[in-house]
C-alpha positions as MATLAB code, in Angstrom:
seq = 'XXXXXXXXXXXXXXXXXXXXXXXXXXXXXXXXXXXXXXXXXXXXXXXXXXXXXXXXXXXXXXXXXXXXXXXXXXXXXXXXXXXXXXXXXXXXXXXXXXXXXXXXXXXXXXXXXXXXXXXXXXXXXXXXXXXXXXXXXXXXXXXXXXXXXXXXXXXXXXXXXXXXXXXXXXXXXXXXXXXXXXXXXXXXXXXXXXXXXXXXXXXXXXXXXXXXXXXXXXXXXXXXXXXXXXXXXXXXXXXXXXXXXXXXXXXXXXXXXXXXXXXXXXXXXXXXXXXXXXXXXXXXXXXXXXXXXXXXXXXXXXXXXXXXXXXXXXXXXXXXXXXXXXXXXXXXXXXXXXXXXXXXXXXXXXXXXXXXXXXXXXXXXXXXXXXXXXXXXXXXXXXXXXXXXXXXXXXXXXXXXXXXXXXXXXXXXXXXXXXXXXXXXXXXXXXXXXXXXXXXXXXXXXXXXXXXXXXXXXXXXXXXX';
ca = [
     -35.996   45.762  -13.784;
     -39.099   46.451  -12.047;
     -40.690   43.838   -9.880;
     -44.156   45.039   -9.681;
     -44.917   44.356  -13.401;
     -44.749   40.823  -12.114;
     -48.583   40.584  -11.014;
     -48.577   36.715  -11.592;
     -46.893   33.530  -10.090;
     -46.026   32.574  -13.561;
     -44.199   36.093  -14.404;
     -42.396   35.713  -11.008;
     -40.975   32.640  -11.917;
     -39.771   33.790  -14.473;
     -37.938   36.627  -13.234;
     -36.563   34.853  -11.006;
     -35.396   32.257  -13.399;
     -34.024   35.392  -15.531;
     -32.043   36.999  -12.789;
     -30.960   33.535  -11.618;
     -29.521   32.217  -14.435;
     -27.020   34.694  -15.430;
     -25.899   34.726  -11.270;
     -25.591   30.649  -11.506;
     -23.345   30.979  -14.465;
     -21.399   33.538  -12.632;
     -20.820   31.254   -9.584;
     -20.311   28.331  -11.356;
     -17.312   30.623  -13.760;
     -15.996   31.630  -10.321;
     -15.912   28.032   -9.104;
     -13.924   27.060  -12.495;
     -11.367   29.244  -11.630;
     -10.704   27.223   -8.304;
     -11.336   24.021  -10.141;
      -8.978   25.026  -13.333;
      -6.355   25.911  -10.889;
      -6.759   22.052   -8.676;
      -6.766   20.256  -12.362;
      -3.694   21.704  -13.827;
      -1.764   21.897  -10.475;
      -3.168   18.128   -9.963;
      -1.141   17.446  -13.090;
       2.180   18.186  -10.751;
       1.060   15.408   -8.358;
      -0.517   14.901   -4.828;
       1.889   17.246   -2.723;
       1.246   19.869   -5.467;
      -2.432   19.738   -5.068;
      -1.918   19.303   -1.037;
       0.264   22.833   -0.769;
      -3.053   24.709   -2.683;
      -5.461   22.715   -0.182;
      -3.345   23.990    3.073;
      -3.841   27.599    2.546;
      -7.670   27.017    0.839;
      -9.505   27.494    4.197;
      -8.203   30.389    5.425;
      -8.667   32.201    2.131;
     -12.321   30.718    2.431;
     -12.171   32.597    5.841;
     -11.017   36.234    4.155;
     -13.820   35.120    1.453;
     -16.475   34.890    3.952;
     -15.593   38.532    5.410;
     -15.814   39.449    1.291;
     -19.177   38.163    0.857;
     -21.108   39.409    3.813;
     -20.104   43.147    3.042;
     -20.969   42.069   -0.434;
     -24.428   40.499    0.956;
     -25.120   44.093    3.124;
     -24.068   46.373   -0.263;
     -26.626   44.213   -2.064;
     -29.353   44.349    0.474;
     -29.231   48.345    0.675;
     -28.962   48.848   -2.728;
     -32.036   46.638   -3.673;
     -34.141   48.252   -1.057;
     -33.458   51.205   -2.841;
     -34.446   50.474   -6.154;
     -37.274   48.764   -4.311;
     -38.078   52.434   -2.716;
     -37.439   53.669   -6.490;
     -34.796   55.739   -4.611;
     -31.848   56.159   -7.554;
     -30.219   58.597   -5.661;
     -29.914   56.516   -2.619;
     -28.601   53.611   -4.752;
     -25.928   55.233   -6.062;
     -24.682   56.795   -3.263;
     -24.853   53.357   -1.856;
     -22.655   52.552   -5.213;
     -19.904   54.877   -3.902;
     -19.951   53.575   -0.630;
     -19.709   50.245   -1.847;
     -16.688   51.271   -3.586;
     -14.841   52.469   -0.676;
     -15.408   49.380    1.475;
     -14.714   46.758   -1.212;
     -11.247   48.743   -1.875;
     -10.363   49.602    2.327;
     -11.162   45.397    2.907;
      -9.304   44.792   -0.144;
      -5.857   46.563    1.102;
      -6.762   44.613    4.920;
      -7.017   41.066    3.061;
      -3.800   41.669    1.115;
      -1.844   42.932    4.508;
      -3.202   40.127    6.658;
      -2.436   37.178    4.224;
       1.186   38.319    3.146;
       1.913   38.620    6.868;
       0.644   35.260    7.576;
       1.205   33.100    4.189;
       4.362   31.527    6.035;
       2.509   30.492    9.488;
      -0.639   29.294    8.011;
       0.772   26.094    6.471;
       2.265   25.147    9.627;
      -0.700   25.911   11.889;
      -2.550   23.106    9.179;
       0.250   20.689    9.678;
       1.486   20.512    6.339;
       4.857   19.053    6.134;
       8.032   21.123    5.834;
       8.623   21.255    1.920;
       4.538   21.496    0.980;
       4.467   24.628    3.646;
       7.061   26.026    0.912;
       5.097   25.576   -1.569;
       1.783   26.704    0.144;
       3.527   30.257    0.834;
       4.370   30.803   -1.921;
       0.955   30.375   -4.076;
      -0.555   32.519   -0.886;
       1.566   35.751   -0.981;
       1.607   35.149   -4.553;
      -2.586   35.270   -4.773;
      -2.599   37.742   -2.868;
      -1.026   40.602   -4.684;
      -4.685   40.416   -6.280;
      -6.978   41.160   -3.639;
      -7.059   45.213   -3.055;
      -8.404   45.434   -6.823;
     -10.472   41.576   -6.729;
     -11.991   42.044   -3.707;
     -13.029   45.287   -4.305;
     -14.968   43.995   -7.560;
     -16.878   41.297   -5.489;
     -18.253   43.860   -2.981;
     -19.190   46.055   -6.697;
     -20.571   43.179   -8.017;
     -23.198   42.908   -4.804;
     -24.149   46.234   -5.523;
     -24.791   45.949   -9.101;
     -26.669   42.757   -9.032;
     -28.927   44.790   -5.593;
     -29.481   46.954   -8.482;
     -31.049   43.940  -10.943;
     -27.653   43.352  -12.642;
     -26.950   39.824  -12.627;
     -25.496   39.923  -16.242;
     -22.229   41.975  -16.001;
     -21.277   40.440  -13.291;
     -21.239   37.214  -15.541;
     -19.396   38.524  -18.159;
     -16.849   40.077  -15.843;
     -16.627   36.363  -14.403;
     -16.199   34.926  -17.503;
     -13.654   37.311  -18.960;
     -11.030   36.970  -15.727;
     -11.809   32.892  -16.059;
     -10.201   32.909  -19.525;
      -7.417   34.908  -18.465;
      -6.922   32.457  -15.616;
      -6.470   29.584  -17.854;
      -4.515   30.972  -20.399;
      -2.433   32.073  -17.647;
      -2.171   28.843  -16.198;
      -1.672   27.195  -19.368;
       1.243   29.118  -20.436;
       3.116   29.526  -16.523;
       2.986   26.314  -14.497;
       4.173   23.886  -17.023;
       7.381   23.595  -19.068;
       8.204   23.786  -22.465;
       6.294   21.122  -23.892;
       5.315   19.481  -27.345;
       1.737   18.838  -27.042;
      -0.889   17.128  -30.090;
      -4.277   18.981  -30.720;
      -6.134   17.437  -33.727;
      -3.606   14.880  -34.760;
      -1.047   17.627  -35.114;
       2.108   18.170  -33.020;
       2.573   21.958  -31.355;
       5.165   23.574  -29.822;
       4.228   25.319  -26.800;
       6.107   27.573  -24.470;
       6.144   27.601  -20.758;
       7.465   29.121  -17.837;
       7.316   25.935  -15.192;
       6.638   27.519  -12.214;
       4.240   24.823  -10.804;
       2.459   26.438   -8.283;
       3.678   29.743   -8.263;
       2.474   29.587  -11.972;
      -1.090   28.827  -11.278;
      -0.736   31.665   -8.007;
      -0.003   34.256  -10.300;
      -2.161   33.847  -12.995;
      -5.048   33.793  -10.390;
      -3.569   36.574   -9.080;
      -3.304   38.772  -12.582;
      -7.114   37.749  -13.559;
      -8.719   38.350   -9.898;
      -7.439   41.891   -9.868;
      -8.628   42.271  -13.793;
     -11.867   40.752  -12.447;
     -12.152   44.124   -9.712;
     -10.954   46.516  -12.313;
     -13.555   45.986  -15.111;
     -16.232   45.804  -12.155;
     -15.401   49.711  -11.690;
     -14.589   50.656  -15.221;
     -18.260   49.173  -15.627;
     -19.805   51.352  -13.020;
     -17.761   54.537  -14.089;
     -18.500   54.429  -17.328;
     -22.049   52.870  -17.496;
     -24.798   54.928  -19.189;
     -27.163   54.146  -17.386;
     -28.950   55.789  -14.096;
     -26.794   53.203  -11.878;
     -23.365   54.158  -11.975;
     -20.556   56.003  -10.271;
     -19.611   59.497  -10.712;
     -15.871   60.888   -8.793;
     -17.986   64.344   -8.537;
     -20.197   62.894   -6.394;
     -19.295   62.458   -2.442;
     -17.818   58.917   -1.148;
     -18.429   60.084    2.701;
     -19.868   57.111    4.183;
     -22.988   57.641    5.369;
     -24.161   56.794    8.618;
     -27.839   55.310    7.925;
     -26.596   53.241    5.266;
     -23.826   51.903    6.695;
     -26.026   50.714    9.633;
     -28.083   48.570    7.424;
     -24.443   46.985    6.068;
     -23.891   46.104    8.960;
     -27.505   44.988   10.497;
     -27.133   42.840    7.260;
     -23.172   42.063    6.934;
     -22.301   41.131   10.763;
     -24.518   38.268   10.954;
     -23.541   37.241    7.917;
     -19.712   37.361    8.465;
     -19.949   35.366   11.874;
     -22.078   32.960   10.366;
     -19.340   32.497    7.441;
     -16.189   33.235    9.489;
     -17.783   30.504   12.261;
     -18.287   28.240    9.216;
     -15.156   28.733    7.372;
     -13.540   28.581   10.914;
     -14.643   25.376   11.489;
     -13.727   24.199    8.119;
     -10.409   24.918    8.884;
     -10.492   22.599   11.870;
     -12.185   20.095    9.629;
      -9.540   20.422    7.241;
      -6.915   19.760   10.247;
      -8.912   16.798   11.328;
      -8.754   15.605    7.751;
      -4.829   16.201    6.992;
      -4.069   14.157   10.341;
      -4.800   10.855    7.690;
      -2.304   12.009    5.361;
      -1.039   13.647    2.101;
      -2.935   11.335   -0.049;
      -6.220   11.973    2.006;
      -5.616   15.847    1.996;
      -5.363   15.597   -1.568;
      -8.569   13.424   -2.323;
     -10.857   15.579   -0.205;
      -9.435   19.079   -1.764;
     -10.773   17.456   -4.899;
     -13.957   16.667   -4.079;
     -14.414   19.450   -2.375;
     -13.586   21.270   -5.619;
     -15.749   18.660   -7.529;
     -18.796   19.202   -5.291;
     -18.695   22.698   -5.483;
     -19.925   22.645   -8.989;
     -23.071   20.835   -8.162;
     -24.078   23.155   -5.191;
     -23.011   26.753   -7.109;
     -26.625   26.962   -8.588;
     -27.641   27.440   -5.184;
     -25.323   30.054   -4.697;
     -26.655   31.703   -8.027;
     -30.347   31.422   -6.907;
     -29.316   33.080   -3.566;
     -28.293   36.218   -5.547;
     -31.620   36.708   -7.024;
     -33.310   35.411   -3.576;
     -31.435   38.630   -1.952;
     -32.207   41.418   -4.768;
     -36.059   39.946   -5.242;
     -36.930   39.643   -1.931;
     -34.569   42.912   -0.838;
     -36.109   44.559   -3.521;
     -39.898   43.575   -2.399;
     -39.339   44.830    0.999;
     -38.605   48.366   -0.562;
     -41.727   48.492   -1.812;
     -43.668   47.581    1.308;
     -44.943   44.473   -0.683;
     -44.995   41.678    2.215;
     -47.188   39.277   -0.170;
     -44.568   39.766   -2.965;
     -41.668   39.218   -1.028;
     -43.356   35.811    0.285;
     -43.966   34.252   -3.061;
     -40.401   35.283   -4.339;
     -39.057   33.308   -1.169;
     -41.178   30.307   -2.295;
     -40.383   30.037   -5.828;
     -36.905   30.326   -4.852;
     -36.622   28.161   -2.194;
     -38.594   25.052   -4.432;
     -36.678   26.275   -7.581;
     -33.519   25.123   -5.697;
     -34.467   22.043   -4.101;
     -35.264   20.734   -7.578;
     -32.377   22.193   -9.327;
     -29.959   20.604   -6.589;
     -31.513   17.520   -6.942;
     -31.139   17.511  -10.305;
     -27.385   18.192  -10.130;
     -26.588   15.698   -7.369;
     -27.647   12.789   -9.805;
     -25.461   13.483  -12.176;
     -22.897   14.075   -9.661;
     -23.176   10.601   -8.330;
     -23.484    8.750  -11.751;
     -20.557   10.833  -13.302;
     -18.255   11.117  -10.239;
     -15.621    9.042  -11.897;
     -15.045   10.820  -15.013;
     -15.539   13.617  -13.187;
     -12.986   13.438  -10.829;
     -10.288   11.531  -13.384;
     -10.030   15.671  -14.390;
      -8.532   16.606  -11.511;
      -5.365   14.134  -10.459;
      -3.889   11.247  -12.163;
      -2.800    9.501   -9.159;
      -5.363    6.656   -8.478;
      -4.864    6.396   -4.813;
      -6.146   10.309   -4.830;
      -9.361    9.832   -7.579;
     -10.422    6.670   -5.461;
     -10.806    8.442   -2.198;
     -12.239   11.374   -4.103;
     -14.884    9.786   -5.719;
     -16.209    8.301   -2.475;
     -16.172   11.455   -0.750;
     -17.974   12.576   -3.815;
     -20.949    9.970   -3.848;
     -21.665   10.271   -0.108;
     -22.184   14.371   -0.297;
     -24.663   13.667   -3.283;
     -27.245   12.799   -0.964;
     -26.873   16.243    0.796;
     -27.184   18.436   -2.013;
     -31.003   19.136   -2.009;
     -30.681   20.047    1.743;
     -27.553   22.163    1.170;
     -29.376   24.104   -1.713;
     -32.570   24.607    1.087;
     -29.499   26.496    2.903;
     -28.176   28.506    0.889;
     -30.719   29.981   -0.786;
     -32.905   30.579    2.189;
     -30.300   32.215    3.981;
     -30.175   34.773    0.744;
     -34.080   35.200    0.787;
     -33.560   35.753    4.838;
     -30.609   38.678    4.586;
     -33.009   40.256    1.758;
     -36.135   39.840    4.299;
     -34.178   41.458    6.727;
     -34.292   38.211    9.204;
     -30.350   37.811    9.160;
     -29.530   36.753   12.815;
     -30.794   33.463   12.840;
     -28.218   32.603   10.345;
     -25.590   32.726   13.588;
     -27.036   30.262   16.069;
     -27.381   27.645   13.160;
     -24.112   27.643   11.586;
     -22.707   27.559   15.387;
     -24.535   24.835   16.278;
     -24.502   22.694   12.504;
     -20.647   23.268   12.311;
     -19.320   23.820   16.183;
     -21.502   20.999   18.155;
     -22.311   18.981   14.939;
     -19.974   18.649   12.454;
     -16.697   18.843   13.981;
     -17.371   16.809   16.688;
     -18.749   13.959   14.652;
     -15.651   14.192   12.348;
     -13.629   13.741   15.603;
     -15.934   10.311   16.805;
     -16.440    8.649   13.222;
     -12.962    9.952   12.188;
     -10.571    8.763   14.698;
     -13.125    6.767   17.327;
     -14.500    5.187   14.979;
     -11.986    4.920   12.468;
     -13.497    5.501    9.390;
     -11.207    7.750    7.831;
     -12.534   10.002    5.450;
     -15.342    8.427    4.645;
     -15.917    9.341    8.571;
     -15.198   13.053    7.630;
     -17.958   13.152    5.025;
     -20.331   11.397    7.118;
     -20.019   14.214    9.724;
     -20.603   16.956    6.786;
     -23.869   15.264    5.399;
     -25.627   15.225    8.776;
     -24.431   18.988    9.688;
     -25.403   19.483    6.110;
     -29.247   18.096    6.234;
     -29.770   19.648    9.485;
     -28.787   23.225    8.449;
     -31.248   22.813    5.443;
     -34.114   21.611    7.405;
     -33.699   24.289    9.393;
     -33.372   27.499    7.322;
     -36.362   25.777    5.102;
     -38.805   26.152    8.351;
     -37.435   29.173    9.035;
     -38.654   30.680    5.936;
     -41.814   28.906    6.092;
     -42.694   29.869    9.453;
     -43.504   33.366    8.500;
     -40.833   34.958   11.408;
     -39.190   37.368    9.348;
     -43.224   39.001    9.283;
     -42.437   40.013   12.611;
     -39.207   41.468   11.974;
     -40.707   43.240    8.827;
     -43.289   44.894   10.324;
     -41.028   45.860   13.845;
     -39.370   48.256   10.939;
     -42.303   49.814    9.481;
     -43.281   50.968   12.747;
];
């Protein structure tokens, strides 16, 4: 892929369309595997679903760590291709390699040692906590080789690969629900097209759905590397070559990965006080927002998609010392976004009910979950201003503004509104969402200046001094 044969706005729309949709299919498969996992453990009832909810923020934590060394990988390797440097890219390949595996080992360490703590610390009661270390040690058997192919998969879409990653995606998702399938339920006589079948099963609940997340993840990291080893083309990885870490490169990781890791961890570190605030009104509660958590987060993975190609094209722009390029790019992407989000929050709040009738039976659950549902609809074209704008920022090379704003939206905004509307006011968890669509809106309105405000100009040409 070379950007510069894009002369017109209509040809970079459509590149970025291209290398957007395969990356929005790939979030939105990666999102399935959380949501295949709530639906069939849903089946098992609310204190099922509440013991994978206790331990989901703190993995969110480890995942935000994951994607900002992903999000630095990316960035260097794009402005290499942008530079038409294919020696520096894969060298960057290699490196990639080596921190996706060292984290990988870390996440793995860290989470067995904590699994049985971390249910208590979110005040789950006694027998969910059980249950809740068990599914975490148990998922975590998969991270050295499935974190490891997220931080590979950063690097190959940098490169202007948003395809493989897709089919990687979409290869460990079918593993995942075959695996489920066949290890959290019973023995059991089910009917499929008017006929009766006899299907085996393990019943392990839980532990079931842990381990088949765990067996696909770690697939998931192994054909990322098999696909890099053995590619043909002029990206790939070769063992002859050196995996020293290089000092210049890993200095743009981190220029581009430490922002973005304190603006996750901060994030995903207040969402676990959210989360606490939110499991003080109950098991039935707990459960309902899990599930529309998981529900939402198929309207608002587009926007994680479109951040992908927001990173390469406007990563890859700034190689080539094309400021005018990397300005429309950030443009097309940001409006792209807003009307794609838009698009996907109507049919979120129209179809919430059959939507969310997937996930639990229990009607005390799908009730509270369908609320929670309609009231983050309205939030979803100022979410998707967020997202991808922070993606077209890292690739700019404007990534520390990213910090202030997710300390402020989710430290003095959000939590402390959840605290007021939740228990002041006593609203419940209607309260909760309230606080989340105002910290929400803000943080879009925000990043969407930002981009427009022609800053990161500044910061761009700082560098080419």
């Amino acid at each position: 892929m070379d950007i510069k044969n894009a002369k017109t706005r209509s040809q970079r729309i459509r590149l970025a369309v291209i290398l957007s949709i395969p990356a929005i299919i790939e979030n939105l498969l990666i999102t399935l595997m959380s949501i295949v996992d709530t639906a069939m453990v849903g089946a098992l009832g609310a204190a099922a679903t509440t013991a994978v909810a206790l331990v989901s923020s703190p993995i969110w934590v480890i995942n935000a760590i994951t994607m900002a060394i992903n999000a630095g990988c990316s960035v260097l390797v794009a402005h290499y291709v942008g530079a038409k440097n294919m020696v520096g890219a894969r060298q960057g390949a290699r490196e990639t390699l080596v921190l996706g595996l060292g984290f990988g080992i870390i996440a793995f360490a860290v989470m067995w040692f904590l699994a049985p703590f971390i249910p208590v610390w979110m005040g789950g009661a006694p027998d969910v906590c059980i249950e809740s270390t068990i599914y975490l040690r148990t998922v975590s058997l998969g991270y050295p080789l499935y974190y490891m192919g997220i931080i590979l998969g950063g690097a190959i879409r940098g490169y202007g690969n948003t395809s493989t990653p897709m089919k990687i995606t979409a290869a460990a998702n079918s593993l995942n629900i075959i695996g489920n399938f066949l290890l959290i339920y019973q023995t059991r006589d089910i009917v499929l097209f008017g006929n009766t079948m006899h299907v085996l099963g393990a019943g392990l609940g839980v532990k079931g759905a842990a381990i088949a997340t765990a067996f696909s993840s770690a697939v998931s990291g192994a054909a990322a590397l098999i696909y890099l080893v053995f590619s043909k083309g002029e990206f790939r990885i070769s063992f002859s070559e050196s995996f020293r870490l290089v000092k210049r490169d890993m200095r743009e990781v981190v220029y581009v990965g430490l922002p973005t890791a304190i603006e996750r961890v901060t994030i995903n570190l207040g969402q676990v006080v959210f989360i606490r605030i939110v499991a003080s009104l109950g098991t039935v509660m707990l459960a309902a927002h899990h599930i529309a958590v998981n529900a939402e987060s198929i309207c608002y993975q587009p926007g994680y998609g479109m951040q992908s190609a927001g990173t390469t094209l406007a990563g890859q722009a700034i190689g080539a010392e094309d400021e005018e390029m990397a300005e429309d790019y950030s443009k097309i992407l940001l409006w792209l976004s807003i009307a794609i989000m838009t698009f996907n929050a109507i049919l979120m709040y129209v179809f919430a009910d059959p939507f969310i009738s997937l996930f639990t039976p229990d009607s005390d659950v799908k009730l509270n979950a369908i609320m929670a549902l309609r009231l983050v609809a309205y939030a979803q074209p100022f979410f998707g201003m967020y997202i991808v704008g922070t993606g077209i920022l890292r690739g700019l090379g404007d990534v520390k503004i990213a910090v202030p704003v997710s300390i402020i939206s989710m430290w003095l905004i959000r939590i402390p509104a959840a605290m007021i509307i939740v228990n002041g006011l006593g609203l419940g968890l209607k309260g909760a969402w309230y606080a989340m669509i105002i910290d929400l809106i803000l943080r879009g309105i925000y990043i969407l200046y930002r981009v427009y405000s022609g800053k990161w100009k500044k910061l761009y040409h700082k560098s080419m001094l």
